[in-house]
mmCIF file of C-alpha atoms and ligand atoms in Angstrom:
data_model
loop_
_atom_site.group_PDB
_atom_site.id
_atom_site.type_symbol
_atom_site.label_atom_id
_atom_site.label_comp_id
_atom_site.label_asym_id
_atom_site.label_seq_id
_atom_site.Cartn_x
_atom_site.Cartn_y
_atom_site.Cartn_z
ATOM 1 C CA MET B 1 139.818 103.063 152.763
ATOM 2 C CA ASN B 2 142.210 104.766 150.255
ATOM 3 C CA LYS B 3 141.396 108.348 148.599
ATOM 4 C CA GLU B 4 141.458 106.450 145.040
ATOM 5 C CA ASN B 5 139.536 103.726 145.615
ATOM 6 C CA LEU B 6 136.652 105.620 148.045
ATOM 7 C CA LYS B 7 136.265 107.751 144.923
ATOM 8 C CA ALA B 8 136.108 105.237 142.254
ATOM 9 C CA LYS B 9 133.271 103.005 144.457
ATOM 10 C CA ILE B 10 131.569 106.606 144.916
ATOM 11 C CA GLN B 11 131.668 107.378 141.305
ATOM 12 C CA ALA B 12 130.778 103.510 140.185
ATOM 13 C CA MET B 13 127.855 102.842 142.978
ATOM 14 C CA PRO B 14 124.393 103.382 142.410
ATOM 15 C CA LYS B 15 123.149 106.201 144.260
ATOM 16 C CA ILE B 16 119.691 108.090 145.595
ATOM 17 C CA GLU B 17 119.264 112.269 145.676
ATOM 18 C CA LEU B 18 116.867 113.551 148.032
ATOM 19 C CA HIS B 19 116.956 117.034 147.685
ATOM 20 C CA VAL B 20 117.443 118.745 143.974
ATOM 21 C CA HIS B 21 115.117 121.128 142.425
ATOM 22 C CA LEU B 22 114.292 120.944 138.532
ATOM 23 C CA LYS B 23 114.782 124.239 137.643
ATOM 24 C CA GLY B 24 117.685 124.702 140.108
ATOM 25 C CA ALA B 25 119.167 121.599 138.133
ATOM 26 C CA THR B 26 118.870 123.512 134.647
ATOM 27 C CA ARG B 27 121.730 123.559 132.617
ATOM 28 C CA PRO B 28 122.535 127.341 132.042
ATOM 29 C CA GLU B 29 122.779 126.582 128.123
ATOM 30 C CA THR B 30 119.250 125.261 128.331
ATOM 31 C CA ILE B 31 117.896 128.672 130.088
ATOM 32 C CA LEU B 32 119.317 130.711 127.193
ATOM 33 C CA LYS B 33 117.433 128.332 124.813
ATOM 34 C CA LEU B 34 114.309 128.655 126.958
ATOM 35 C CA ALA B 35 114.392 132.425 127.252
ATOM 36 C CA LYS B 36 115.104 132.766 123.728
ATOM 37 C CA LYS B 37 112.174 130.811 122.574
ATOM 38 C CA ASN B 38 109.840 132.263 125.428
ATOM 39 C CA ASN B 39 111.156 135.829 124.279
ATOM 40 C CA ILE B 40 112.206 136.572 128.089
ATOM 41 C CA SER B 41 114.859 139.070 128.950
ATOM 42 C CA LEU B 42 117.449 137.679 131.474
ATOM 43 C CA PRO B 43 120.097 140.134 132.620
ATOM 44 C CA ALA B 44 122.550 137.186 130.890
ATOM 45 C CA LYS B 45 122.857 136.994 127.096
ATOM 46 C CA ASN B 46 125.430 134.082 127.053
ATOM 47 C CA LEU B 47 127.346 131.287 128.733
ATOM 48 C CA ALA B 48 130.196 133.636 130.298
ATOM 49 C CA GLU B 49 127.516 136.314 131.874
ATOM 50 C CA MET B 50 125.880 133.090 133.049
ATOM 51 C CA LYS B 51 128.578 132.520 135.053
ATOM 52 C CA GLU B 52 129.143 135.773 136.296
ATOM 53 C CA TRP B 53 125.127 135.889 137.070
ATOM 54 C CA PHE B 54 125.269 132.955 139.334
ATOM 55 C CA LYS B 55 128.317 134.501 141.095
ATOM 56 C CA PHE B 56 126.138 135.032 144.266
ATOM 57 C CA LYS B 57 125.857 137.866 146.717
ATOM 58 C CA ASN B 58 124.109 136.628 149.195
ATOM 59 C CA PHE B 59 121.488 133.924 149.884
ATOM 60 C CA ASN B 60 119.014 136.770 148.418
ATOM 61 C CA HIS B 61 120.788 137.315 145.683
ATOM 62 C CA PHE B 62 120.358 133.918 144.905
ATOM 63 C CA LEU B 63 117.079 133.351 145.452
ATOM 64 C CA ASP B 64 116.422 136.439 143.011
ATOM 65 C CA VAL B 65 118.872 134.740 140.243
ATOM 66 C CA TYR B 66 116.879 131.777 140.584
ATOM 67 C CA MET B 67 113.612 133.292 140.441
ATOM 68 C CA GLN B 68 114.604 134.872 137.128
ATOM 69 C CA THR B 69 115.648 131.597 135.324
ATOM 70 C CA ALA B 70 112.921 129.876 136.519
ATOM 71 C CA MET B 71 110.208 131.869 134.780
ATOM 72 C CA CYS B 72 111.681 131.015 131.577
ATOM 73 C CA PHE B 73 109.972 127.669 131.402
ATOM 74 C CA MET B 74 106.172 128.884 129.770
ATOM 75 C CA GLU B 75 105.207 125.730 128.207
ATOM 76 C CA PRO B 76 105.049 122.102 129.236
ATOM 77 C CA GLU B 77 107.530 120.864 126.859
ATOM 78 C CA ASP B 78 110.051 123.374 128.337
ATOM 79 C CA ILE B 79 109.658 121.518 131.239
ATOM 80 C CA GLU B 80 109.684 118.071 130.016
ATOM 81 C CA LEU B 81 112.755 119.194 128.266
ATOM 82 C CA ALA B 82 114.597 120.466 131.428
ATOM 83 C CA ALA B 83 113.444 116.863 133.262
ATOM 84 C CA LYS B 84 114.919 114.665 130.137
ATOM 85 C CA GLU B 85 118.131 116.616 130.248
ATOM 86 C CA PHE B 86 117.783 116.585 133.985
ATOM 87 C CA LEU B 87 117.401 112.642 134.114
ATOM 88 C CA THR B 88 119.947 112.215 131.569
ATOM 89 C CA GLU B 89 122.388 114.028 133.778
ATOM 90 C CA GLN B 90 121.377 111.683 136.932
ATOM 91 C CA ALA B 91 121.936 108.711 134.815
ATOM 92 C CA ARG B 92 125.399 109.106 133.713
ATOM 93 C CA GLN B 93 126.311 109.839 137.335
ATOM 94 C CA ASN B 94 124.203 106.466 138.011
ATOM 95 C CA ILE B 95 121.478 108.322 140.157
ATOM 96 C CA VAL B 96 119.187 105.660 139.952
ATOM 97 C CA TYR B 97 116.082 107.202 141.953
ATOM 98 C CA THR B 98 115.552 110.948 142.770
ATOM 99 C CA GLU B 99 112.882 112.757 144.610
ATOM 100 C CA LEU B 100 113.194 116.017 142.511
ATOM 101 C CA THR B 101 111.924 119.187 144.246
ATOM 102 C CA TYR B 102 109.572 121.299 141.445
ATOM 103 C CA THR B 103 107.884 124.584 142.240
ATOM 104 C CA ALA B 104 104.708 124.988 139.827
ATOM 105 C CA ASN B 105 104.353 128.539 139.984
ATOM 106 C CA HIS B 106 103.053 129.159 136.643
ATOM 107 C CA LEU B 107 100.507 131.343 135.545
ATOM 108 C CA THR B 108 100.926 129.946 132.068
ATOM 109 C CA MET B 109 100.353 126.005 132.273
ATOM 110 C CA SER B 110 97.766 124.047 134.623
ATOM 111 C CA PHE B 111 99.113 121.983 137.501
ATOM 112 C CA GLU B 112 97.918 118.726 135.512
ATOM 113 C CA ASP B 113 99.645 120.159 132.321
ATOM 114 C CA GLN B 114 103.185 120.370 134.320
ATOM 115 C CA LEU B 115 102.867 117.361 136.004
ATOM 116 C CA ALA B 116 102.021 115.267 132.449
ATOM 117 C CA ALA B 117 105.534 116.766 131.175
ATOM 118 C CA LEU B 118 107.179 115.381 134.082
ATOM 119 C CA ASN B 119 105.738 112.019 134.111
ATOM 120 C CA SER B 120 105.977 112.020 130.173
ATOM 121 C CA ALA B 121 110.221 112.351 131.178
ATOM 122 C CA LYS B 122 109.624 110.031 133.535
ATOM 123 C CA SER B 123 108.400 107.325 131.795
ATOM 124 C CA TRP B 124 110.831 108.145 129.197
ATOM 125 C CA GLY B 125 113.816 108.025 131.913
ATOM 126 C CA GLU B 126 112.812 104.968 133.272
ATOM 127 C CA SER B 127 112.414 103.016 129.544
ATOM 128 C CA HIS B 128 115.379 104.311 127.875
ATOM 129 C CA LEU B 129 118.210 105.306 131.016
ATOM 130 C CA GLY B 130 116.736 102.737 133.697
ATOM 131 C CA VAL B 131 116.526 105.768 136.413
ATOM 132 C CA SER B 132 113.576 107.210 137.992
ATOM 133 C CA MET B 133 112.096 109.827 140.093
ATOM 134 C CA ASN B 134 109.406 111.354 142.019
ATOM 135 C CA TYR B 135 108.362 114.754 143.135
ATOM 136 C CA VAL B 136 108.069 116.969 146.284
ATOM 137 C CA ILE B 137 105.918 120.295 144.900
ATOM 138 C CA ASP B 138 107.055 123.343 147.333
ATOM 139 C CA ILE B 139 105.275 126.416 148.549
ATOM 140 C CA PRO B 140 107.640 128.773 147.391
ATOM 141 C CA ARG B 141 107.713 131.220 150.390
ATOM 142 C CA SER B 142 108.727 134.044 148.302
ATOM 143 C CA MET B 143 106.036 133.874 145.892
ATOM 144 C CA THR B 144 106.828 137.404 143.529
ATOM 145 C CA PHE B 145 102.572 137.526 142.975
ATOM 146 C CA GLY B 146 99.199 136.437 144.718
ATOM 147 C CA ASP B 147 97.656 136.453 148.051
ATOM 148 C CA HIS B 148 100.822 133.542 149.571
ATOM 149 C CA GLN B 149 97.960 132.566 151.958
ATOM 150 C CA GLU B 150 95.718 131.298 148.855
ATOM 151 C CA ARG B 151 98.552 130.136 147.098
ATOM 152 C CA SER B 152 100.054 128.294 149.235
ATOM 153 C CA GLN B 153 97.066 126.582 149.879
ATOM 154 C CA ARG B 154 96.328 125.777 146.341
ATOM 155 C CA PHE B 155 99.847 125.038 145.980
ATOM 156 C CA ALA B 156 99.039 122.113 148.822
ATOM 157 C CA LYS B 157 95.762 120.956 147.092
ATOM 158 C CA GLN B 158 98.138 120.741 143.385
ATOM 159 C CA ALA B 159 100.028 118.397 145.717
ATOM 160 C CA VAL B 160 97.839 116.420 146.931
ATOM 161 C CA SER B 161 96.282 116.125 143.434
ATOM 162 C CA GLY B 162 99.429 114.547 142.350
ATOM 163 C CA MET B 163 99.685 111.618 145.019
ATOM 164 C CA GLY B 164 99.458 108.720 142.849
ATOM 165 C CA LYS B 165 101.007 110.230 139.881
ATOM 166 C CA GLY B 166 104.275 110.773 141.699
ATOM 167 C CA VAL B 167 104.014 113.164 143.931
ATOM 168 C CA VAL B 168 105.350 111.811 147.124
ATOM 169 C CA ALA B 169 105.561 115.532 148.968
ATOM 170 C CA LEU B 170 104.422 119.120 149.647
ATOM 171 C CA GLY B 171 107.893 121.099 149.974
ATOM 172 C CA LEU B 172 108.569 124.993 151.133
ATOM 173 C CA ALA B 173 111.544 126.525 150.237
ATOM 174 C CA GLY B 174 112.364 130.453 149.153
ATOM 175 C CA ASP B 175 113.526 133.164 151.336
ATOM 176 C CA GLU B 176 113.047 131.423 155.261
ATOM 177 C CA ASN B 177 113.606 134.467 156.894
ATOM 178 C CA LYS B 178 110.605 136.063 154.704
ATOM 179 C CA TYR B 179 107.359 134.019 156.024
ATOM 180 C CA THR B 180 107.856 131.741 158.929
ATOM 181 C CA VAL B 181 106.433 128.184 159.254
ATOM 182 C CA GLU B 182 103.304 128.668 161.248
ATOM 183 C CA PHE B 183 101.891 131.234 157.898
ATOM 184 C CA PHE B 184 101.621 128.557 155.927
ATOM 185 C CA SER B 185 99.972 126.113 158.858
ATOM 186 C CA PRO B 186 96.553 126.218 156.708
ATOM 187 C CA ALA B 187 98.415 124.746 153.728
ATOM 188 C CA PHE B 188 100.577 122.287 155.595
ATOM 189 C CA ASP B 189 97.019 120.955 157.479
ATOM 190 C CA ILE B 190 95.710 119.867 153.651
ATOM 191 C CA ALA B 191 98.540 118.068 152.714
ATOM 192 C CA LYS B 192 98.328 116.021 156.866
ATOM 193 C CA GLU B 193 94.441 115.614 156.023
ATOM 194 C CA ALA B 194 95.509 113.981 153.056
ATOM 195 C CA GLY B 195 98.088 111.818 154.338
ATOM 196 C CA LEU B 196 100.428 113.938 152.435
ATOM 197 C CA PRO B 197 104.354 114.065 153.964
ATOM 198 C CA ILE B 198 105.548 117.757 154.591
ATOM 199 C CA VAL B 199 109.305 118.502 153.632
ATOM 200 C CA PRO B 200 110.233 121.838 154.370
ATOM 201 C CA HIS B 201 113.468 123.612 154.125
ATOM 202 C CA ALA B 202 114.864 125.176 157.132
ATOM 203 C CA GLY B 203 117.715 125.605 159.201
ATOM 204 C CA GLU B 204 119.573 127.267 156.490
ATOM 205 C CA ALA B 205 119.276 131.049 156.027
ATOM 206 C CA ALA B 206 117.225 131.051 159.020
ATOM 207 C CA GLY B 207 118.219 129.370 162.902
ATOM 208 C CA PRO B 208 116.995 126.627 165.207
ATOM 209 C CA GLN B 209 113.725 128.212 165.814
ATOM 210 C CA SER B 210 113.130 127.570 161.795
ATOM 211 C CA MET B 211 113.597 124.290 162.334
ATOM 212 C CA LEU B 212 111.229 123.704 165.554
ATOM 213 C CA ASP B 213 108.704 125.587 163.451
ATOM 214 C CA ALA B 214 108.918 123.156 161.010
ATOM 215 C CA ILE B 215 109.012 120.187 163.321
ATOM 216 C CA GLN B 216 106.250 121.553 165.220
ATOM 217 C CA TYR B 217 103.549 122.533 161.786
ATOM 218 C CA CYS B 218 105.045 119.881 159.296
ATOM 219 C CA ASP B 219 105.922 117.187 161.689
ATOM 220 C CA PRO B 220 108.436 115.936 158.711
ATOM 221 C CA PRO B 221 110.182 112.728 158.414
ATOM 222 C CA ARG B 222 112.654 114.948 156.554
ATOM 223 C CA ILE B 223 114.226 118.244 156.727
ATOM 224 C CA GLY B 224 115.678 120.380 153.268
ATOM 225 C CA HIS B 225 119.266 121.385 154.877
ATOM 226 C CA GLY B 226 118.980 121.815 158.545
ATOM 227 C CA VAL B 227 122.531 122.259 159.223
ATOM 228 C CA ARG B 228 122.297 125.026 161.135
ATOM 229 C CA CYS B 229 120.751 122.059 164.334
ATOM 230 C CA VAL B 230 124.217 122.692 165.809
ATOM 231 C CA GLU B 231 123.410 125.923 166.909
ATOM 232 C CA ASP B 232 120.729 123.851 169.794
ATOM 233 C CA LYS B 233 122.176 121.085 171.821
ATOM 234 C CA ASN B 234 118.389 120.158 172.202
ATOM 235 C CA LEU B 235 117.403 120.641 168.765
ATOM 236 C CA MET B 236 120.121 118.363 167.971
ATOM 237 C CA ALA B 237 119.104 116.023 170.912
ATOM 238 C CA LEU B 238 114.792 115.862 169.359
ATOM 239 C CA LEU B 239 116.287 115.149 165.705
ATOM 240 C CA LYS B 240 118.465 112.472 167.234
ATOM 241 C CA GLU B 241 115.305 111.218 168.981
ATOM 242 C CA ARG B 242 112.429 111.298 166.058
ATOM 243 C CA GLN B 243 114.799 110.648 163.814
ATOM 244 C CA ILE B 244 114.298 113.106 161.102
ATOM 245 C CA HIS B 245 116.737 113.066 158.273
ATOM 246 C CA LEU B 246 118.600 116.158 156.700
ATOM 247 C CA GLU B 247 118.796 116.414 153.164
ATOM 248 C CA ILE B 248 122.407 118.114 153.552
ATOM 249 C CA SER B 249 124.051 120.017 150.663
ATOM 250 C CA PRO B 250 127.076 120.960 151.255
ATOM 251 C CA THR B 251 129.058 123.047 148.663
ATOM 252 C CA SER B 252 124.803 125.197 148.538
ATOM 253 C CA ASN B 253 126.139 125.853 151.954
ATOM 254 C CA ILE B 254 129.244 127.887 151.099
ATOM 255 C CA CYS B 255 128.340 129.267 148.174
ATOM 256 C CA LEU B 256 125.179 131.348 149.785
ATOM 257 C CA GLY B 257 127.078 132.017 152.987
ATOM 258 C CA ILE B 258 125.302 129.505 155.442
ATOM 259 C CA PHE B 259 129.315 128.576 156.105
ATOM 260 C CA ASP B 260 132.307 130.252 155.551
ATOM 261 C CA THR B 261 134.394 127.932 155.069
ATOM 262 C CA MET B 262 133.825 123.621 153.512
ATOM 263 C CA ASP B 263 136.205 123.402 157.229
ATOM 264 C CA ASN B 264 133.433 125.109 159.189
ATOM 265 C CA HIS B 265 130.534 122.848 157.958
ATOM 266 C CA SER B 266 127.872 120.832 160.435
ATOM 267 C CA PHE B 267 128.224 117.877 158.619
ATOM 268 C CA PRO B 268 130.895 116.039 160.554
ATOM 269 C CA GLU B 269 129.186 117.545 163.340
ATOM 270 C CA ILE B 270 125.362 116.591 162.906
ATOM 271 C CA SER B 271 126.936 112.926 161.502
ATOM 272 C CA ALA B 272 128.969 112.030 164.695
ATOM 273 C CA ALA B 273 125.215 112.563 166.440
ATOM 274 C CA GLY B 274 123.467 110.264 165.309
ATOM 275 C CA ILE B 275 121.136 112.838 163.506
ATOM 276 C CA PRO B 276 120.223 110.737 159.979
ATOM 277 C CA PHE B 277 121.172 112.783 156.862
ATOM 278 C CA SER B 278 121.667 112.140 153.172
ATOM 279 C CA ILE B 279 124.266 114.307 150.837
ATOM 280 C CA ASN B 280 122.423 116.339 148.253
ATOM 281 C CA SER B 281 123.591 119.011 145.305
ATOM 282 C CA ASP B 282 120.594 121.308 145.421
ATOM 283 C CA ASP B 283 121.486 123.162 142.337
ATOM 284 C CA PRO B 284 123.825 121.898 141.133
ATOM 285 C CA PRO B 285 124.989 124.104 138.059
ATOM 286 C CA TYR B 286 124.421 127.452 140.090
ATOM 287 C CA PHE B 287 127.327 125.984 142.087
ATOM 288 C CA ASN B 288 128.910 123.964 139.733
ATOM 289 C CA THR B 289 128.794 120.774 141.665
ATOM 290 C CA THR B 290 127.427 117.456 141.040
ATOM 291 C CA LEU B 291 125.982 114.766 143.591
ATOM 292 C CA THR B 292 128.798 112.335 142.703
ATOM 293 C CA ASP B 293 131.159 115.340 143.650
ATOM 294 C CA GLU B 294 129.860 116.462 146.858
ATOM 295 C CA LEU B 295 129.307 112.473 148.123
ATOM 296 C CA ILE B 296 133.642 111.979 147.424
ATOM 297 C CA MET B 297 133.951 115.167 149.313
ATOM 298 C CA ALA B 298 131.802 114.493 152.217
ATOM 299 C CA ALA B 299 132.647 110.177 152.449
ATOM 300 C CA GLU B 300 137.020 111.929 152.201
ATOM 301 C CA ARG B 301 136.132 114.347 155.371
ATOM 302 C CA LEU B 302 133.623 111.270 157.263
ATOM 303 C CA ASP B 303 136.853 108.711 157.109
ATOM 304 C CA TRP B 304 134.417 106.518 155.266
ATOM 305 C CA SER B 305 134.971 102.492 154.877
ATOM 306 C CA ALA B 306 133.258 101.024 152.253
ATOM 307 C CA GLU B 307 130.957 99.677 154.535
ATOM 308 C CA ASP B 308 130.131 102.863 155.403
ATOM 309 C CA THR B 309 129.825 103.735 152.087
ATOM 310 C CA GLU B 310 127.108 101.070 150.938
ATOM 311 C CA GLN B 311 125.502 101.627 154.806
ATOM 312 C CA TYR B 312 124.756 105.107 153.964
ATOM 313 C CA MET B 313 123.026 104.754 150.596
ATOM 314 C CA LEU B 314 120.590 101.702 152.058
ATOM 315 C CA ASN B 315 120.063 104.503 155.241
ATOM 316 C CA THR B 316 118.935 107.542 151.466
ATOM 317 C CA ALA B 317 116.944 104.633 150.572
ATOM 318 C CA GLU B 318 115.633 104.096 153.968
ATOM 319 C CA ALA B 319 114.731 107.733 154.053
ATOM 320 C CA THR B 320 112.798 108.003 150.369
ATOM 321 C CA LEU B 321 109.328 108.422 150.623
ATOM 322 C CA LEU B 322 108.417 105.260 148.263
ATOM 323 C CA PRO B 323 105.798 102.943 149.331
ATOM 324 C CA ALA B 324 107.136 100.045 151.036
ATOM 325 C CA THR B 325 107.487 97.602 148.401
ATOM 326 C CA GLU B 326 109.290 100.094 145.673
ATOM 327 C CA LYS B 327 111.743 100.828 148.795
ATOM 328 C CA SER B 328 112.670 96.877 148.906
ATOM 329 C CA ALA B 329 113.007 97.240 145.414
ATOM 330 C CA LEU B 330 115.311 100.012 145.695
ATOM 331 C CA ILE B 331 117.223 98.487 148.313
ATOM 332 C CA ALA B 332 117.548 95.524 145.997
ATOM 333 C CA LYS B 333 118.546 97.151 143.214
ATOM 334 C CA ILE B 334 121.427 98.462 145.242
ATOM 335 C CA LYS B 335 122.630 95.720 147.407
ATOM 336 C CA THR B 336 122.787 93.784 143.762
ATOM 337 C CA SER B 337 125.124 96.220 142.623
ATOM 338 C CA TRP B 338 127.605 94.763 145.397
ATOM 339 C CA THR B 339 127.766 91.398 144.852
ATOM 340 C CA THR B 340 127.533 91.106 141.359
HETATM 341 N N1 LIG K 1 115.342 127.156 146.028
HETATM 342 C C1 LIG K 1 116.290 126.415 145.347
HETATM 343 N N2 LIG K 1 117.455 126.429 146.418
HETATM 344 C C2 LIG K 1 116.898 126.746 147.260
HETATM 345 C C3 LIG K 1 117.285 126.827 148.597
HETATM 346 N N3 LIG K 1 119.275 126.099 148.547
HETATM 347 N N4 LIG K 1 116.859 127.537 149.741
HETATM 348 C C4 LIG K 1 115.759 127.554 149.520
HETATM 349 N N5 LIG K 1 115.457 127.749 148.323
HETATM 350 C C5 LIG K 1 116.004 127.258 147.576
HETATM 351 ZN ZN1 LIG K 2 116.880 123.502 148.088
#
């Protein structure tokens, strides 16, 4: 398919995103607004300074910036505002369904109030914009306060309490090299007992062993990133055999130094190996990207035909954690757009 037609097709088609963080998708303008409203002092005072601040020296520098901006959210109305803006941007790109990662690490708000704020934005998005979302509630590996073991179990219990109210999985994000997956296994057991899937970040800042641990302790249907699986051929065979889906965010991986250039990114090798994957934006304004841009780049690199592009979107719909009837409805919605 010629480049221009492929680009136009991807721009127009209904899309799905499986790996994007609400705090990481919030516009710098909104972060500045929330910081001012909530009396939070950030190292960046205006958009130009935010742009400088978002030049990440390494992975831990990114996490430090991310944690500081996330702390600008103090009230449920802040979450609702960011979530409405998020859905507005998803609708602009025709991203009809998102599984949104949300870190509920706020001392000023109860989990119930945070979930209610997300769901208020979700209802608004469904009725006003025709787009929807559900949530992955993640355990931040790099919590800045409190007892990690106790808090991780609390996050898991909160995620379980949100089942049936939009929460479709428990996640694990943050500094992959600081705490192992095994450390959090009591929290994962809480999710497993309740039948809540676990979709951890792994194989991003750390290598194959971190993914093997994630498979052992989380039994994940999907892994966030997982792009370093190419360092271990046995792991690649296991991912293929179990059809564990990798949520790949190419530009994030370049900005955070996982690969030095896009030419050296592992996604073509992962695709060729028959491991299921999706393309995602992770924290789009932080990496100056959008899902549409990521998909166009990947489709060009993988030389997708129109049919490949359609099959990709159907595979991504299959990889959602929606209940069967809602998944079928999403697949039908996507297919209809190609025939009408
Ligand atoms: N939180 C937000 N983005 C992240 C990433 N790419 N890795 C780990 N934790 C994150
Ligand atoms: Zn992520």
